[in-house]
């Protein structure tokens, strides 16, 4: 009976070894495929965001270059000086159009000034009672 027990024990050990080896291989497969894939996907998302930001910055640079080109023109500088800084050429007169006057102020009331009633209900009831009696 001993040889058979020993044979069963070695078979059980062999199965355990295969299970442990399969588990180690599976974990190794995870480390070599899944985790680098997640890193790759995160890097790709970061790259996409950087490409989008680069496109926005390129557009802003294009607009700023156009603005620089315009500001090198004397006519554009004169237009800005007149519109934004209200400057005039020598010999010209500057005029300012004032806004229309607002409605006239109401005349002051003659008599006692009316104060706002900030009293709560209990104070008003007490006041009513003391006025009556």
XYZ file of C-alpha atoms in Angstrom:
133
model
C 0.000 0.000 0.000
C 2.871 2.272 0.469
C 3.945 2.506 -3.135
C 0.441 3.504 -4.174
C 0.173 6.246 -1.520
C 3.535 7.539 -2.600
C 2.445 7.499 -6.254
C -0.746 9.426 -5.414
C 1.270 11.905 -3.398
C 3.691 12.532 -6.274
C 0.762 12.973 -8.668
C -0.784 15.512 -6.291
C 2.541 17.320 -6.009
C 2.863 17.356 -9.790
C -0.575 18.908 -10.146
C 0.253 21.544 -7.552
C 3.479 22.367 -9.334
C 1.591 22.769 -12.627
C -1.023 25.004 -10.968
C 1.709 27.175 -9.429
C 3.577 27.346 -12.751
C 0.376 28.240 -14.617
C -0.392 30.967 -12.068
C 3.120 32.396 -12.330
C 2.887 32.295 -16.133
C -0.496 34.051 -16.040
C 0.808 36.786 -13.730
C 3.859 37.162 -15.966
C 1.557 37.483 -18.972
C -0.380 40.216 -17.164
C 2.808 42.129 -16.400
C 4.022 41.883 -19.983
C 0.749 42.679 -21.786
C -1.947 44.362 -19.700
C 0.078 46.857 -17.681
C 2.180 48.130 -20.616
C -1.016 48.412 -22.656
C -2.560 50.679 -20.030
C 0.580 52.819 -20.052
C 0.491 52.951 -23.842
C -3.152 54.061 -23.842
C -2.437 56.773 -21.268
C 0.502 58.020 -23.332
C -1.629 58.049 -26.478
C -4.312 60.125 -24.721
C -1.628 62.527 -23.524
C -0.248 62.754 -27.057
C -3.715 63.520 -28.454
C -4.172 66.308 -25.891
C -0.752 67.729 -26.765
C -1.561 67.679 -30.484
C -4.818 69.529 -29.833
C -3.026 72.110 -27.679
C -0.406 72.553 -30.405
C -3.145 73.252 -32.960
C -4.653 75.924 -30.688
C -1.254 77.531 -30.126
C -0.517 77.497 -33.873
C -3.794 79.324 -34.514
C -2.989 81.892 -31.814
C 0.473 82.412 -33.319
C -1.068 82.943 -36.744
C -3.433 85.581 -35.336
C -0.594 87.319 -33.487
C 1.570 87.358 -36.626
C -1.327 88.959 -38.514
C -1.656 91.550 -35.734
C 2.088 92.316 -35.923
C 1.799 92.724 -39.686
C -1.095 95.173 -39.233
C 0.730 97.161 -36.549
C 3.649 97.736 -38.922
C 1.288 99.759 -41.142
C 1.077 103.527 -40.497
C -2.623 103.650 -41.398
C -3.452 101.005 -38.772
C -1.446 102.851 -36.121
C -3.277 106.090 -36.947
C -6.641 104.313 -36.780
C -5.814 102.904 -33.330
C -4.566 106.290 -32.100
C -7.802 107.967 -33.175
C -10.225 105.265 -31.960
C -8.663 104.081 -28.723
C -6.664 107.106 -27.562
C -8.784 109.895 -29.111
C -5.735 111.563 -30.649
C -6.005 114.097 -33.498
C -3.604 115.358 -36.139
C -2.067 118.808 -35.721
C -4.588 121.446 -36.772
C -7.633 119.223 -36.172
C -10.091 119.859 -33.360
C -11.438 117.055 -31.214
C -15.098 117.033 -30.275
C -16.791 114.764 -27.774
C -20.461 113.898 -27.988
C -21.889 113.700 -24.495
C -24.663 111.287 -23.630
C -28.207 112.586 -23.330
C -29.085 113.882 -19.874
C -31.024 111.528 -17.642
C -34.450 112.227 -16.154
C -34.551 115.090 -13.648
C -34.314 114.278 -9.980
C -37.544 114.244 -7.992
C -38.046 117.319 -5.775
C -37.577 116.710 -2.050
C -40.707 115.802 -0.103
C -42.051 118.392 2.300
C -43.126 117.088 5.678
C -41.985 114.328 7.966
C -39.667 111.778 6.471
C -41.067 108.294 6.251
C -38.881 105.674 7.884
C -39.031 102.078 6.823
C -40.984 99.816 9.157
C -38.434 97.304 10.412
C -40.498 96.268 13.437
C -41.529 92.657 13.721
C -45.106 91.555 14.389
C -44.772 91.545 18.195
C -43.371 95.082 18.234
C -46.165 96.325 15.978
C -48.793 94.678 18.211
C -47.263 96.275 21.314
C -47.188 99.651 19.559
C -50.850 99.308 18.557
C -51.860 98.432 22.120
C -49.901 101.278 23.706
C -51.374 103.813 21.266
C -54.914 102.743 22.134
C -54.626 102.637 25.917
